[in-house]
Amino acid sequence: MTVPSLSCSIIILHLKHFRTLFPLKERKRTIMKTVLLIVLFFFFQNFKTSSSIHHKYDAIYNFGDSLSDTGNFLLSGALAFPVIGKLPYGETFFRHATGRCSDGRLIIDYIAEAFGLPHLPPYLDIVREKKHVKTGVSFAVSGATALDTQFFYAQGLGPLVWTNDSLSVQLGWFKKFKSSLCSTKQECDEYFKKSLFLVGEIGGNDYNYPFFVGGSIKQAQALAPLVVGAITKATSMLIEEGAMDVMVPGNLPIGCSAVYLTIFGPTSNQSDYDPRTGCLKAYNAFARYHNQQLKRSLQMQRLKYPHARITYADYYGAAMRLYHTPKRYGFKEGTLKACCGGGGPYNFNNSARCGHTGSRACSNPSAYVNWDGIHLTDAAYGHISKGLIYGRFTSPPLTSLLGN
Ligand SMILES: *[C@@H]1O[C@H](CO)[C@@H](O)[C@H](O)[C@H]1NC(C)=O
Ligand SMILES: *[C@@H]1O[C@H](CO)[C@@H](O)[C@H](O)[C@H]1NC(C)=O
């Protein structure tokens, strides 16, 4: 920042004085030289910044829930949700089930593709098969919470909890795994300098569990500081382990999800719905509330760790575009109805969820935002990812890190 402004003042000084210093002919030559110098200066200036910022990552490490689980939950037993191990899950992109909660790729898969890296293998497969991987791993587990699950057990929500592999368990896995990546501090620092760490999305389930048994929005708001605190603590821990680049996504617009619309609707009060999208206003407002708190907390983290690059990823904003202008993204069948489900106004029926008897998948998933009532389609995740990678939904922007 200081360099260009300094060079500008030198140029002004130069122009003011050379009229008096040089005769006309020489003046012309000097103007040409000056112009050439300015052009060259800016050329090299640009060249220098682009080659130092536009580097590619060598690895991505990811923590989270079903939005970024590439197979851990399935490998851990998946008692609560075994259908993700069968078609139609995975049908669109992989053509077989991988344990991802979608018909295809997740946001994390699109991000890996953008940086020229392989899709992140699930951590539990790497340890089971004793594989050696240095290009990244996903530690995310479907159903995982930011808070430890004892918290939910203590509130009587235990029967709802899909998995005990909460964020702190996933961080424990990372610490164990780290010794296979690098040994000395210097070696780790070198390696992590070119690694991206994604903490989330996580926290959505911390609210889902209480909401699904009738918890109020007020209660969820009271929970938010704890959830945000757990996410922030995980970010600190990773930075203290050597992470330099951490991206923390916020929550999606949950008021637009078929499961929320089914459980909390239909309401007799039309003003509960956003007239433009049909989404439940109060639940979207709550997602924004969580995101605001998270952003504020990340701002404090930036002050605490000025050497690290902490990015907020606005999943809410990137997803909201799809609900506002669905046709622009090819979502011809509307945005709120699930592609795969067992009927009902939003094609979400809890006793015939996608993959269970009585459900069926649509023939054109890319025309739908919502895949199974809870999770989104390969197409929707693709458009959200584009907004994150090339759009304005990461701050500071992720694009500045992409190679040309
Ligand atoms: C989680 O841990 C509790 C004990 O703390 C146990 O009772 C429960 O079965 C575990 N749940 C899962 C899904 O593994
Ligand atoms: C409908 O909801 C709005 C707020 O969402 C509220 O102000 C209004 O009183 C409600 N009307 C009825 C009839 O419940």
XYZ file of C-alpha atoms and ligand atoms in Angstrom:
432
model
C 0.000 0.000 0.000
C 2.722 2.475 0.908
C 4.841 1.724 -2.151
C 2.425 2.969 -4.899
C 1.576 6.206 -3.024
C 5.278 6.917 -2.501
C 6.025 6.385 -6.192
C 3.117 8.695 -7.179
C 4.534 11.615 -5.227
C 7.938 11.096 -6.838
C 6.333 11.325 -10.291
C 4.509 14.592 -9.441
C 7.719 16.117 -8.132
C 9.482 15.043 -11.291
C 6.921 16.686 -13.619
C 6.943 19.954 -11.701
C 10.672 20.433 -11.982
C 11.708 19.095 -15.355
C 10.124 21.980 -17.366
C 12.649 24.336 -15.854
C 15.512 21.902 -16.051
C 15.355 20.728 -19.698
C 14.980 22.397 -23.155
C 11.964 21.408 -25.341
C 13.558 18.598 -27.358
C 15.087 17.020 -24.328
C 11.801 17.506 -22.533
C 10.006 15.343 -25.135
C 12.591 12.622 -24.762
C 12.319 12.804 -20.994
C 8.515 12.525 -21.185
C 8.870 9.375 -23.273
C 11.391 7.952 -20.840
C 9.220 8.826 -17.851
C 6.144 7.222 -19.435
C 8.153 4.122 -20.203
C 9.462 4.014 -16.656
C 5.984 4.410 -15.196
C 4.663 1.626 -17.426
C 7.549 -0.637 -16.480
C 7.180 0.248 -12.814
C 3.508 -0.749 -12.732
C 4.169 -3.804 -14.843
C 6.743 -5.135 -12.369
C 4.700 -3.975 -9.423
C 1.787 -6.103 -10.648
C 4.022 -8.955 -11.579
C 5.596 -8.993 -8.142
C 2.307 -9.022 -6.186
C 0.667 -11.617 -8.397
C 3.517 -14.071 -8.106
C 3.669 -13.757 -4.328
C -0.088 -13.895 -3.572
C -1.349 -16.226 -6.288
C 0.078 -19.416 -4.898
C -1.720 -22.678 -4.843
C -2.321 -24.817 -1.805
C -0.589 -28.152 -1.480
C -3.142 -29.512 0.980
C -6.576 -28.887 2.515
C -7.614 -30.050 6.000
C -11.287 -29.916 6.792
C -13.393 -30.199 9.953
C -17.177 -30.177 10.075
C -20.443 -32.035 9.671
C -22.480 -33.544 6.807
C -21.826 -30.493 4.659
C -18.201 -31.606 4.270
C -18.119 -35.263 5.372
C -16.596 -37.262 2.514
C -17.225 -40.638 4.178
C -16.274 -40.618 7.868
C -19.770 -41.081 9.233
C -20.392 -44.078 6.989
C -17.065 -45.624 8.037
C -17.860 -44.985 11.705
C -20.985 -47.136 11.478
C -23.616 -44.556 10.484
C -26.270 -46.195 12.597
C -28.507 -43.139 12.454
C -28.358 -42.636 8.711
C -27.131 -45.759 6.871
C -28.890 -44.856 3.605
C -26.064 -42.497 2.665
C -24.116 -45.666 1.855
C -26.508 -46.562 -0.967
C -27.787 -45.032 -4.191
C -29.386 -42.610 -4.951
C -26.773 -40.917 -2.720
C -23.830 -40.190 -4.999
C -25.737 -40.995 -8.191
C -25.019 -37.784 -10.098
C -21.272 -37.319 -9.903
C -19.599 -40.381 -8.405
C -22.227 -42.827 -9.723
C -21.958 -44.742 -6.453
C -22.473 -43.858 -2.813
C -19.392 -42.460 -1.084
C -20.883 -41.507 2.271
C -21.407 -37.927 1.148
C -24.833 -36.508 2.036
C -25.662 -35.431 -1.513
C -26.201 -36.780 -5.006
C -22.648 -35.693 -5.812
C -19.926 -33.322 -4.727
C -19.864 -31.117 -1.664
C -18.500 -27.574 -1.369
C -15.182 -28.970 -0.123
C -14.899 -31.108 -3.284
C -15.372 -28.061 -5.492
C -12.796 -26.111 -3.494
C -10.269 -28.954 -3.827
C -10.924 -29.061 -7.588
C -10.383 -25.301 -7.882
C -6.942 -25.627 -6.291
C -6.043 -28.626 -8.451
C -6.101 -31.029 -5.506
C -7.746 -34.452 -5.274
C -11.089 -34.750 -3.462
C -10.361 -35.042 0.258
C -10.404 -38.646 1.469
C -12.166 -39.306 4.780
C -9.755 -39.521 7.706
C -11.185 -42.821 8.966
C -10.350 -44.480 5.661
C -6.778 -43.178 5.778
C -6.168 -44.621 9.254
C -7.947 -47.885 8.509
C -6.036 -48.486 5.296
C -2.800 -46.972 6.682
C -2.584 -44.780 3.585
C -0.049 -42.024 3.190
C -1.679 -38.771 2.123
C -0.173 -35.287 2.028
C -2.703 -33.439 -0.117
C -5.378 -33.155 2.551
C -7.963 -35.065 4.530
C -11.523 -34.444 5.710
C -12.107 -35.013 9.415
C -15.769 -33.968 9.136
C -18.473 -36.312 10.382
C -22.170 -36.058 9.520
C -24.261 -35.049 12.504
C -21.241 -33.627 14.316
C -21.620 -30.688 16.650
C -19.292 -27.840 17.562
C -19.953 -28.509 21.239
C -19.034 -31.830 22.802
C -21.970 -34.213 22.830
C -22.046 -34.488 26.651
C -23.699 -31.084 26.460
C -26.631 -32.524 24.509
C -26.785 -35.698 26.601
C -27.045 -33.535 29.722
C -30.085 -31.829 28.202
C -31.818 -35.099 27.369
C -31.132 -34.718 23.645
C -28.876 -37.796 23.584
C -31.212 -39.983 21.522
C -31.077 -37.415 18.703
C -27.293 -37.212 18.531
C -26.002 -39.029 15.430
C -22.368 -39.126 16.389
C -20.022 -38.297 19.259
C -17.306 -37.206 16.844
C -17.710 -33.519 17.652
C -15.303 -30.781 16.624
C -12.895 -31.442 19.503
C -12.756 -35.160 18.623
C -11.925 -34.216 15.035
C -9.177 -31.879 16.256
C -7.769 -34.764 18.299
C -7.636 -36.835 15.111
C -5.763 -34.025 13.391
C -3.173 -33.809 16.172
C -2.527 -37.534 15.847
C -2.386 -37.314 12.066
C 0.001 -34.348 12.118
C 2.981 -36.551 13.022
C 2.594 -38.318 9.667
C 2.794 -34.973 7.827
C 5.894 -33.345 9.286
C 8.227 -33.779 12.245
C 10.212 -30.665 13.151
C 8.534 -27.324 13.805
C 10.318 -25.821 10.830
C 9.166 -28.619 8.556
C 5.574 -28.272 9.808
C 5.603 -24.504 9.387
C 6.832 -24.870 5.792
C 4.146 -27.436 5.015
C 1.272 -25.607 6.742
C 2.187 -22.365 4.989
C 0.790 -24.028 1.860
C -2.189 -25.709 3.528
C -5.756 -24.455 3.803
C -7.699 -25.305 6.959
C -11.486 -25.266 6.858
C -13.274 -25.140 10.180
C -16.865 -25.831 9.197
C -19.495 -25.477 8.355
C -20.007 -26.714 11.916
C -22.544 -25.620 14.504
C -25.694 -26.158 12.431
C -26.418 -29.410 14.273
C -25.949 -27.776 17.660
C -29.113 -25.850 16.795
C -30.876 -28.571 14.761
C -31.029 -30.983 17.682
C -32.812 -28.590 20.067
C -34.974 -27.082 17.277
C -36.210 -30.517 16.215
C -37.602 -31.200 19.696
C -39.386 -27.864 19.888
C -36.631 -25.601 21.207
C -37.343 -21.927 20.681
C -35.306 -19.398 18.735
C -34.649 -17.573 22.004
C -33.067 -20.752 23.412
C -30.969 -21.123 20.269
C -29.793 -17.530 20.612
C -28.666 -18.276 24.129
C -26.697 -21.247 22.755
C -24.977 -19.222 20.020
C -22.139 -17.772 22.145
C -21.187 -21.296 23.244
C -21.262 -22.662 19.698
C -19.312 -19.719 18.309
C -16.889 -20.075 21.225
C -16.229 -23.724 20.323
C -15.600 -22.846 16.665
C -13.289 -19.998 17.631
C -11.398 -22.204 20.063
C -10.829 -24.758 17.308
C -9.499 -22.001 15.052
C -7.066 -20.877 17.769
C -5.886 -24.410 18.352
C -5.156 -24.960 14.671
C -3.247 -21.684 14.413
C -1.243 -22.647 17.471
C -0.496 -25.994 15.790
C 0.925 -24.054 12.846
C -2.028 -23.298 10.534
C -1.532 -20.047 8.614
C -4.640 -20.034 6.464
C -7.948 -20.809 8.134
C -11.341 -20.464 6.517
C -14.437 -20.513 8.726
C -17.837 -20.828 7.059
C -21.084 -19.636 8.598
C -24.447 -21.363 8.627
C -26.694 -21.829 5.568
C -30.177 -20.267 5.318
C -31.882 -23.004 7.350
C -35.298 -21.343 6.935
C -35.157 -22.429 3.271
C -34.503 -26.105 3.989
C -37.289 -28.598 3.370
C -36.913 -30.177 6.806
C -37.417 -26.838 8.595
C -40.263 -25.836 6.278
C -41.955 -29.188 6.957
C -41.471 -29.309 10.723
C -42.259 -25.640 11.396
C -44.916 -25.189 8.726
C -47.295 -24.693 7.280
C -48.053 -21.778 9.560
C -51.361 -19.959 9.325
C -49.544 -16.640 9.331
C -48.338 -15.738 5.839
C -45.969 -13.147 7.277
C -43.832 -15.978 8.688
C -42.620 -16.532 5.108
C -40.353 -14.364 3.022
C -42.665 -13.482 0.083
C -39.765 -13.509 -2.361
C -38.381 -16.952 -1.507
C -40.996 -18.788 0.552
C -38.383 -19.396 3.258
C -39.160 -19.150 6.981
C -38.041 -15.687 7.995
C -37.394 -16.348 11.671
C -35.040 -19.303 11.060
C -33.108 -17.454 8.385
C -32.823 -14.523 10.769
C -31.430 -16.909 13.346
C -28.823 -18.245 10.885
C -27.770 -14.639 10.273
C -27.617 -14.056 14.020
C -25.187 -16.959 14.439
C -23.151 -15.741 11.465
C -22.895 -12.220 12.867
C -21.575 -13.539 16.156
C -19.132 -15.771 14.340
C -17.851 -12.896 12.196
C -17.359 -10.721 15.257
C -15.450 -13.461 16.997
C -13.226 -14.011 13.938
C -12.442 -10.322 13.867
C -11.021 -10.644 17.371
C -9.057 -13.694 16.275
C -7.448 -11.653 13.512
C -6.193 -9.194 16.098
C -4.914 -12.001 18.292
C -3.125 -13.804 15.444
C -2.032 -11.118 12.974
C 0.362 -13.512 11.230
C -2.483 -15.862 10.252
C -4.980 -15.366 7.470
C -8.484 -15.921 8.842
C -11.236 -15.959 6.229
C -14.963 -15.896 6.813
C -16.945 -17.824 4.187
C -20.465 -16.508 3.717
C -22.346 -19.727 2.902
C -25.599 -17.925 3.705
C -25.108 -15.192 1.122
C -23.751 -17.552 -1.517
C -26.762 -19.874 -1.053
C -29.344 -17.090 -0.861
C -28.659 -16.157 -4.491
C -30.032 -19.541 -5.533
C -33.306 -18.875 -3.709
C -33.598 -15.342 -5.055
C -32.945 -16.065 -8.729
C -33.282 -19.848 -9.167
C -33.821 -19.744 -12.944
C -30.466 -18.070 -13.417
C -28.801 -21.155 -11.971
C -30.947 -23.691 -13.790
C -33.163 -24.636 -10.835
C -36.292 -25.078 -12.918
C -38.141 -27.241 -10.416
C -38.088 -24.610 -7.717
C -35.861 -24.245 -4.766
C -37.650 -25.469 -1.668
C -38.868 -28.917 -2.667
C -36.403 -31.777 -2.194
C -35.393 -33.870 -5.197
C -35.362 -37.091 -3.191
C -38.043 -37.767 -0.626
C -41.296 -39.414 0.351
C -43.867 -36.738 -0.480
C -45.442 -33.769 1.219
C -45.471 -30.116 0.172
C -41.643 -29.964 0.284
C -41.136 -33.636 -0.595
C -39.770 -34.281 2.889
C -41.441 -36.973 4.921
C -39.588 -37.992 8.044
C -40.955 -41.547 7.912
C -39.946 -41.972 4.260
C -36.743 -39.965 3.967
C -34.563 -40.170 0.863
C -33.184 -43.688 0.454
C -35.880 -45.293 2.619
C -38.887 -47.304 1.458
C -41.559 -44.988 0.110
C -39.133 -42.381 -1.171
C -37.855 -41.735 -4.644
C -35.350 -39.453 -6.284
C -36.256 -37.043 -9.067
C -34.853 -37.671 -12.540
C -33.144 -34.263 -12.825
C -31.352 -33.388 -9.556
C -29.549 -30.435 -11.133
C -32.937 -28.696 -11.432
C -33.253 -28.768 -7.620
C -31.407 -26.890 -4.884
C -32.389 -29.377 -2.205
C -31.349 -33.005 -2.439
C -32.864 -34.954 0.467
C -34.693 -32.322 2.472
C -31.683 -31.575 4.660
C -28.713 -31.428 2.290
C -28.235 -29.771 -1.079
C -27.565 -31.139 -4.559
C -24.247 -31.378 -6.404
C -25.525 -28.511 -8.592
C -26.416 -26.259 -5.652
C -23.099 -26.893 -3.906
C -21.369 -26.127 -7.211
C -23.015 -22.707 -7.514
C -22.361 -21.912 -3.849
C -18.706 -22.867 -4.321
C -18.366 -20.632 -7.371
C -19.637 -17.758 -5.254
C -17.046 -18.576 -2.604
C -14.084 -19.172 -4.878
C -14.600 -16.603 -7.619
C -17.282 -14.379 -6.129
C -17.616 -12.010 -3.249
C -18.607 -14.486 -0.536
C -15.269 -14.928 1.198
C -13.558 -12.146 3.086
C -10.721 -11.677 2.527
C -11.409 -13.122 -0.954
C -10.211 -16.641 -1.653
C -9.676 -15.739 -5.316
C -6.531 -13.792 -4.553
C -4.940 -17.135 -3.684
C -5.823 -18.898 -6.911
C -3.286 -19.327 -9.649
C -4.234 -17.853 -13.017
C -22.051 -41.287 22.513
O -21.533 -41.431 23.804
C -22.489 -41.861 24.768
C -21.787 -41.917 26.102
O -21.187 -40.695 26.384
C -23.059 -43.214 24.393
O -24.032 -43.603 25.304
C -23.682 -43.116 22.995
O -24.107 -44.399 22.569
C -22.679 -42.572 21.997
N -23.401 -42.300 20.759
C -22.972 -42.673 19.563
C -23.833 -42.334 18.422
O -21.926 -43.269 19.403
C -48.078 -12.825 12.176
O -46.673 -12.719 12.399
C -46.208 -11.402 12.585
C -44.711 -11.443 12.743
O -44.133 -12.442 11.972
C -46.883 -10.778 13.792
O -46.478 -9.442 13.930
C -48.394 -10.859 13.665
O -49.012 -10.428 14.858
C -48.837 -12.283 13.357
N -50.286 -12.319 13.096
C -51.053 -13.243 13.634
C -52.518 -13.159 13.241
O -50.677 -14.094 14.432
